[in-house]
Amino acid sequence: MAAEVSRAVIGGTGFSELASDFQNIETDYGTIKVGHIELGGKEVLFVPRHIGLEIPQLVNYRGNIQALKLLGVNTVFAVSAAGRLAQNILPGHLVAVSNVDHEGSARTSSFADTPGLLLHASPEDICSPGLRDILIQSWGAVKNKIAQIYSDSPDLELGFHPNGTYYNVDGPDFRDPATEHRLRQTVFQPALIGQTVWPEINLARQMAMAYQPLGMCVDNSSFPGAKPVTHADGVMHAVVKTAQAAVVLLNEAVKNTPDNFFEAAAHDAMRHSLHPSQVNFPLLKSQGRTKLAIILEQELASRSLT
């Protein structure tokens, strides 16, 4: 590409249809397709999570994040369809996620997964406060447009929530009513239950990216007494409509995001988590992590220039 693009969207339906000029990016974890979208009058890179219809635990999260890092991305809006976990959140609502919790998972959640590297990134403000504020400020400008999108869908409610916890579970199955009852009693500010934000958010932090999830409530999950019950046709209709709403909101949010957007907790994360004594480059490269080694070498080299 002619010029480095620092911002990206990770998502699926609604955005995939807008993307063009896909390119193959070689990573340590395989080839990743990265496309281009125009949002807010700006060029934005786009990574489709489920390009091969992978179930959530088979998504190549490390490859996706590494591809964006190699392309110079440092700001990510991540769109995720999810189920209802709170009384006041209904199908159709959008949530500017403020916290992420997760159950124990078999998914690899770190780039430090082989001998040769220790990496401990701080989770402080792991959901970007600055990008979330931009989503909140952008909502007022687009609320009426989104109401029009929902006008032919009586099963969807217009709504926006400025915070809430996204609870991540391994899929592809939904959780039973008893499990969700327990989560509503124990999770801090429960909002949504979904399957794609973790480990993506942690990997983005390790690569020093500001990352903000935008949750789309597309079903009632196992919420007690809620109608309609969750079924594929209803969920897919909600996914299409809420994705259209997410495109409208992110179009405004990207327009309102400064090109020089900076957030210390995210963008200085690697500076604070990577110590020269905790990386063995020959060993790391021998484990097939040559691209990761390049990223880490560039980070350490940049410190000698400041």
Short mmCIF file of C-alpha atoms in Angstrom, two decimals:
data_model
loop_
_atom_site.label_atom_id
_atom_site.label_comp_id
_atom_site.label_asym_id
_atom_site.label_seq_id
_atom_site.Cartn_x
_atom_site.Cartn_y
_atom_site.Cartn_z
CA MET A 1 0.00 0.00 0.00
CA ALA A 2 1.18 3.51 -0.71
CA ALA A 3 0.80 4.93 2.77
CA GLU A 4 0.51 3.50 6.25
CA VAL A 5 -3.01 3.42 7.69
CA SER A 6 -3.12 3.55 11.48
CA ARG A 7 -6.76 2.58 12.08
CA ALA A 8 -8.72 -0.62 11.55
CA VAL A 9 -12.06 -2.28 12.08
CA ILE A 10 -12.44 -5.96 12.96
CA GLY A 11 -15.88 -7.38 12.30
CA GLY A 12 -18.06 -9.24 9.86
CA THR A 13 -21.52 -8.73 8.35
CA GLY A 14 -22.16 -5.16 7.27
CA PHE A 15 -18.50 -4.31 6.96
CA SER A 16 -17.40 -7.20 4.74
CA GLU A 17 -19.76 -5.96 2.03
CA LEU A 18 -18.09 -2.54 2.08
CA ALA A 19 -14.52 -3.80 1.94
CA SER A 20 -12.41 -3.96 -1.22
CA ASP A 21 -8.80 -4.24 -2.36
CA PHE A 22 -8.03 -7.18 -0.10
CA GLN A 23 -4.38 -8.06 0.27
CA ASN A 24 -2.70 -11.15 1.71
CA ILE A 25 -0.50 -10.43 4.73
CA GLU A 26 1.93 -13.15 5.75
CA THR A 27 2.13 -13.63 9.51
CA ASP A 28 3.72 -16.16 11.83
CA TYR A 29 0.26 -17.73 12.12
CA GLY A 30 -0.67 -17.96 8.46
CA THR A 31 -1.93 -15.72 5.66
CA ILE A 32 -4.44 -13.04 6.67
CA LYS A 33 -6.71 -11.17 4.27
CA VAL A 34 -6.91 -7.46 5.04
CA GLY A 35 -9.27 -5.20 3.14
CA HIS A 36 -9.91 -1.47 2.86
CA ILE A 37 -13.02 0.50 3.82
CA GLU A 38 -13.76 4.20 3.76
CA LEU A 39 -15.37 5.42 6.99
CA GLY A 40 -15.80 9.04 7.97
CA GLY A 41 -13.96 10.11 4.84
CA LYS A 42 -10.87 8.19 5.95
CA GLU A 43 -9.21 4.99 4.81
CA VAL A 44 -9.63 2.18 7.31
CA LEU A 45 -8.19 -1.32 7.20
CA PHE A 46 -10.62 -4.17 7.73
CA VAL A 47 -10.14 -7.71 9.00
CA PRO A 48 -13.08 -10.11 8.64
CA ARG A 49 -13.13 -12.47 11.62
CA HIS A 50 -15.13 -15.30 10.08
CA ILE A 51 -13.95 -15.16 6.48
CA GLY A 52 -14.01 -18.96 6.30
CA LEU A 53 -17.09 -19.38 8.54
CA GLU A 54 -14.86 -20.37 11.44
CA ILE A 55 -16.51 -20.90 14.81
CA PRO A 56 -15.22 -18.37 17.37
CA GLN A 57 -12.58 -20.56 19.00
CA LEU A 58 -11.05 -21.33 15.59
CA VAL A 59 -10.66 -17.70 14.50
CA ASN A 60 -7.00 -16.83 13.87
CA TYR A 61 -6.87 -14.06 16.46
CA ARG A 62 -3.07 -13.90 16.66
CA GLY A 63 -2.73 -13.77 12.89
CA ASN A 64 -5.36 -11.03 12.59
CA ILE A 65 -3.75 -8.80 15.21
CA GLN A 66 -0.22 -9.42 13.97
CA ALA A 67 -1.24 -8.57 10.40
CA LEU A 68 -2.61 -5.22 11.56
CA LYS A 69 0.52 -4.53 13.60
CA LEU A 70 2.74 -5.27 10.61
CA LEU A 71 0.68 -2.76 8.60
CA GLY A 72 1.18 -0.03 11.20
CA VAL A 73 -2.25 -0.06 12.85
CA ASN A 74 -2.47 1.32 16.38
CA THR A 75 -6.22 2.01 16.73
CA VAL A 76 -8.93 -0.66 16.44
CA PHE A 77 -12.71 -0.62 16.65
CA ALA A 78 -13.93 -4.21 17.05
CA VAL A 79 -17.57 -5.04 16.29
CA SER A 80 -19.07 -8.09 17.97
CA ALA A 81 -22.56 -9.59 17.86
CA ALA A 82 -23.59 -10.86 21.28
CA GLY A 83 -26.49 -11.93 23.46
CA ARG A 84 -28.34 -10.10 26.19
CA LEU A 85 -27.05 -10.33 29.75
CA ALA A 86 -28.88 -7.39 31.38
CA GLN A 87 -32.50 -6.41 31.95
CA ASN A 88 -32.10 -3.01 30.27
CA ILE A 89 -30.28 -4.26 27.17
CA LEU A 90 -32.48 -5.48 24.33
CA PRO A 91 -31.91 -6.86 20.84
CA GLY A 92 -31.01 -3.91 18.62
CA HIS A 93 -29.09 -2.03 21.30
CA LEU A 94 -25.44 -1.08 20.81
CA VAL A 95 -22.98 -1.11 23.72
CA ALA A 96 -19.72 0.82 24.03
CA VAL A 97 -18.08 -1.95 26.05
CA SER A 98 -16.09 -0.74 29.06
CA ASN A 99 -14.89 -4.06 30.50
CA VAL A 100 -14.25 -7.60 29.28
CA ASP A 101 -14.50 -10.71 31.43
CA HIS A 102 -14.13 -14.30 30.29
CA GLU A 103 -14.39 -17.88 31.37
CA GLY A 104 -11.40 -20.19 31.27
CA SER A 105 -10.60 -20.83 27.64
CA ALA A 106 -8.45 -23.11 25.54
CA ARG A 107 -7.76 -20.22 23.16
CA THR A 108 -4.20 -18.91 23.05
CA SER A 109 -4.40 -15.41 24.51
CA SER A 110 -0.77 -14.32 24.24
CA PHE A 111 1.99 -13.87 21.68
CA ALA A 112 4.36 -15.23 24.34
CA ASP A 113 3.33 -18.79 23.60
CA THR A 114 6.73 -20.30 22.78
CA PRO A 115 10.15 -20.40 24.46
CA GLY A 116 12.15 -17.24 23.84
CA LEU A 117 9.76 -14.55 25.08
CA LEU A 118 8.20 -13.32 28.31
CA LEU A 119 5.63 -10.59 27.82
CA HIS A 120 3.34 -9.22 30.51
CA ALA A 121 1.22 -6.32 29.25
CA SER A 122 -0.83 -4.35 31.76
CA PRO A 123 -4.62 -4.64 31.33
CA GLU A 124 -5.19 -1.08 32.58
CA ASP A 125 -7.97 0.53 30.52
CA ILE A 126 -7.89 -2.46 28.17
CA CYS A 127 -11.08 -1.10 26.57
CA SER A 128 -9.98 2.27 25.24
CA PRO A 129 -11.54 5.11 27.30
CA GLY A 130 -10.76 7.61 24.54
CA LEU A 131 -12.32 5.60 21.73
CA ARG A 132 -15.30 4.77 23.92
CA ASP A 133 -15.84 8.48 24.59
CA ILE A 134 -15.80 9.07 20.84
CA LEU A 135 -18.49 6.39 20.36
CA ILE A 136 -20.60 8.02 23.07
CA GLN A 137 -20.23 11.48 21.55
CA SER A 138 -20.98 10.12 18.06
CA TRP A 139 -24.23 8.41 19.03
CA GLY A 140 -26.28 11.60 19.20
CA ALA A 141 -25.41 12.51 15.62
CA VAL A 142 -26.55 9.18 14.18
CA LYS A 143 -29.38 8.05 16.45
CA ASN A 144 -32.10 9.13 14.03
CA LYS A 145 -30.40 7.41 11.10
CA ILE A 146 -30.27 4.17 13.07
CA ALA A 147 -33.93 4.54 14.02
CA GLN A 148 -34.69 4.54 10.29
CA ILE A 149 -32.69 1.33 9.84
CA TYR A 150 -34.83 -0.35 12.51
CA SER A 151 -38.13 1.12 11.31
CA ASP A 152 -39.19 -2.11 9.55
CA SER A 153 -38.03 -4.38 12.39
CA PRO A 154 -40.45 -4.34 15.34
CA ASP A 155 -38.37 -7.04 17.04
CA LEU A 156 -35.45 -4.61 17.47
CA GLU A 157 -35.23 -1.70 19.89
CA LEU A 158 -33.23 1.48 19.39
CA GLY A 159 -30.78 1.96 22.23
CA PHE A 160 -27.20 2.77 23.16
CA HIS A 161 -25.28 2.05 26.37
CA PRO A 162 -22.11 3.99 27.25
CA ASN A 163 -20.62 1.17 29.32
CA GLY A 164 -21.03 -2.44 30.36
CA THR A 165 -19.10 -5.69 30.58
CA TYR A 166 -18.83 -8.10 27.67
CA TYR A 167 -18.56 -11.63 29.06
CA ASN A 168 -16.73 -13.91 26.64
CA VAL A 169 -17.42 -17.65 26.44
CA ASP A 170 -16.13 -20.34 24.14
CA GLY A 171 -18.64 -21.25 21.46
CA PRO A 172 -20.29 -22.20 19.38
CA ASP A 173 -23.08 -23.11 21.81
CA PHE A 174 -25.01 -20.61 23.93
CA ARG A 175 -24.93 -20.88 27.72
CA ASP A 176 -27.83 -22.44 29.61
CA PRO A 177 -30.20 -20.38 31.80
CA ALA A 178 -28.57 -21.49 35.06
CA THR A 179 -25.12 -20.37 33.89
CA GLU A 180 -26.41 -17.02 32.70
CA HIS A 181 -28.27 -16.51 35.99
CA ARG A 182 -24.97 -17.03 37.83
CA LEU A 183 -23.19 -14.59 35.51
CA ARG A 184 -25.81 -11.90 36.06
CA GLN A 185 -25.19 -12.20 39.80
CA THR A 186 -21.39 -12.24 39.67
CA VAL A 187 -20.12 -10.32 36.63
CA PHE A 188 -19.33 -6.63 37.15
CA GLN A 189 -21.81 -4.48 35.19
CA PRO A 190 -23.01 -7.39 33.01
CA ALA A 191 -24.21 -6.28 29.59
CA LEU A 192 -23.50 -8.83 26.86
CA ILE A 193 -22.48 -12.45 26.51
CA GLY A 194 -20.48 -13.21 23.37
CA GLN A 195 -17.70 -15.27 21.87
CA THR A 196 -15.18 -13.14 19.96
CA VAL A 197 -13.67 -10.27 21.99
CA TRP A 198 -11.37 -12.49 24.07
CA PRO A 199 -8.46 -13.11 23.38
CA GLU A 200 -8.51 -10.47 20.63
CA ILE A 201 -8.46 -7.58 23.09
CA ASN A 202 -5.51 -8.98 25.04
CA LEU A 203 -3.49 -9.63 21.90
CA ALA A 204 -4.16 -6.06 20.75
CA ARG A 205 -2.88 -4.75 24.08
CA GLN A 206 0.32 -6.81 23.77
CA MET A 207 0.87 -5.20 20.37
CA ALA A 208 0.29 -1.69 21.82
CA MET A 209 -2.99 -0.98 20.05
CA ALA A 210 -5.88 1.08 21.41
CA TYR A 211 -8.83 -1.32 21.11
CA GLN A 212 -12.51 -0.56 21.65
CA PRO A 213 -15.27 -3.16 21.33
CA LEU A 214 -18.69 -2.15 20.02
CA GLY A 215 -21.18 -4.78 21.13
CA MET A 216 -24.35 -5.43 19.13
CA CYS A 217 -27.14 -7.14 21.06
CA VAL A 218 -28.68 -9.54 18.56
CA ASP A 219 -30.63 -11.98 20.75
CA ASN A 220 -32.08 -12.55 24.21
CA SER A 221 -29.70 -15.47 24.81
CA SER A 222 -31.12 -17.34 27.83
CA PHE A 223 -32.61 -14.29 29.53
CA PRO A 224 -35.57 -15.45 31.66
CA GLY A 225 -39.00 -14.88 30.17
CA ALA A 226 -37.67 -13.01 27.14
CA LYS A 227 -39.47 -13.33 23.81
CA PRO A 228 -38.70 -14.29 21.17
CA VAL A 229 -36.48 -17.17 22.14
CA THR A 230 -33.14 -17.35 20.36
CA HIS A 231 -33.25 -18.97 16.91
CA ALA A 232 -31.07 -18.71 13.82
CA ASP A 233 -33.47 -16.77 11.57
CA GLY A 234 -34.13 -14.11 14.17
CA VAL A 235 -30.48 -13.81 15.11
CA MET A 236 -29.33 -13.39 11.51
CA HIS A 237 -31.98 -10.72 10.88
CA ALA A 238 -30.77 -8.88 13.99
CA VAL A 239 -27.14 -9.28 12.95
CA VAL A 240 -27.81 -7.68 9.57
CA LYS A 241 -29.73 -4.74 11.03
CA THR A 242 -27.44 -4.06 13.99
CA ALA A 243 -24.42 -4.32 11.70
CA GLN A 244 -25.94 -1.61 9.50
CA ALA A 245 -26.35 0.47 12.66
CA ALA A 246 -22.74 -0.22 13.65
CA VAL A 247 -21.52 0.95 10.24
CA VAL A 248 -23.38 4.24 10.67
CA LEU A 249 -22.03 4.75 14.20
CA LEU A 250 -18.44 3.87 13.29
CA ASN A 251 -18.60 6.09 10.22
CA GLU A 252 -19.23 8.99 12.60
CA ALA A 253 -16.75 7.73 15.22
CA VAL A 254 -13.88 7.34 12.76
CA LYS A 255 -14.59 10.83 11.42
CA ASN A 256 -14.32 12.12 15.00
CA THR A 257 -11.15 10.19 15.87
CA PRO A 258 -8.04 12.38 15.49
CA ASP A 259 -5.40 11.01 13.14
CA ASN A 260 -2.88 11.48 15.96
CA PHE A 261 -5.06 9.75 18.58
CA PHE A 262 -2.86 8.64 21.48
CA GLU A 263 -3.59 6.73 24.65
CA ALA A 264 -0.65 5.96 26.92
CA ALA A 265 -2.06 2.80 28.52
CA ALA A 266 -2.38 1.20 25.09
CA HIS A 267 0.27 2.79 22.91
CA ASP A 268 3.03 2.58 25.53
CA ALA A 269 2.07 -0.96 26.55
CA MET A 270 4.96 -2.67 24.78
CA ARG A 271 7.43 -0.15 26.14
CA HIS A 272 6.40 -1.12 29.66
CA SER A 273 5.97 -4.87 29.12
CA LEU A 274 8.94 -5.82 26.93
CA HIS A 275 12.35 -5.99 28.62
CA PRO A 276 15.47 -6.82 26.58
CA SER A 277 16.45 -9.53 29.07
CA GLN A 278 13.14 -11.35 28.49
CA VAL A 279 13.48 -11.99 24.77
CA ASN A 280 15.84 -14.44 23.06
CA PHE A 281 15.67 -13.54 19.39
CA PRO A 282 17.51 -16.58 17.95
CA LEU A 283 15.31 -18.92 19.98
CA LEU A 284 12.16 -17.00 19.08
CA LYS A 285 13.00 -17.14 15.38
CA SER A 286 13.80 -20.84 15.60
CA GLN A 287 10.25 -21.35 16.88
CA GLY A 288 8.85 -19.82 13.67
CA ARG A 289 8.13 -16.40 15.19
CA THR A 290 10.18 -14.36 12.71
CA LYS A 291 7.52 -11.66 12.18
CA LEU A 292 7.04 -11.29 15.92
CA ALA A 293 10.80 -10.97 16.32
CA ILE A 294 10.84 -8.13 13.78
CA ILE A 295 8.09 -6.29 15.69
CA LEU A 296 9.94 -6.67 18.99
CA GLU A 297 13.29 -5.68 17.48
CA GLN A 298 11.72 -2.52 16.08
CA GLU A 299 10.27 -1.68 19.49
CA LEU A 300 13.61 -2.09 21.25
CA ALA A 301 15.44 -0.15 18.53
CA SER A 302 12.98 2.75 18.83
CA ARG A 303 13.96 3.22 22.47
CA SER A 304 17.54 4.01 21.55
CA LEU A 305 16.27 6.89 19.41
CA THR A 306 14.39 8.60 22.25
#
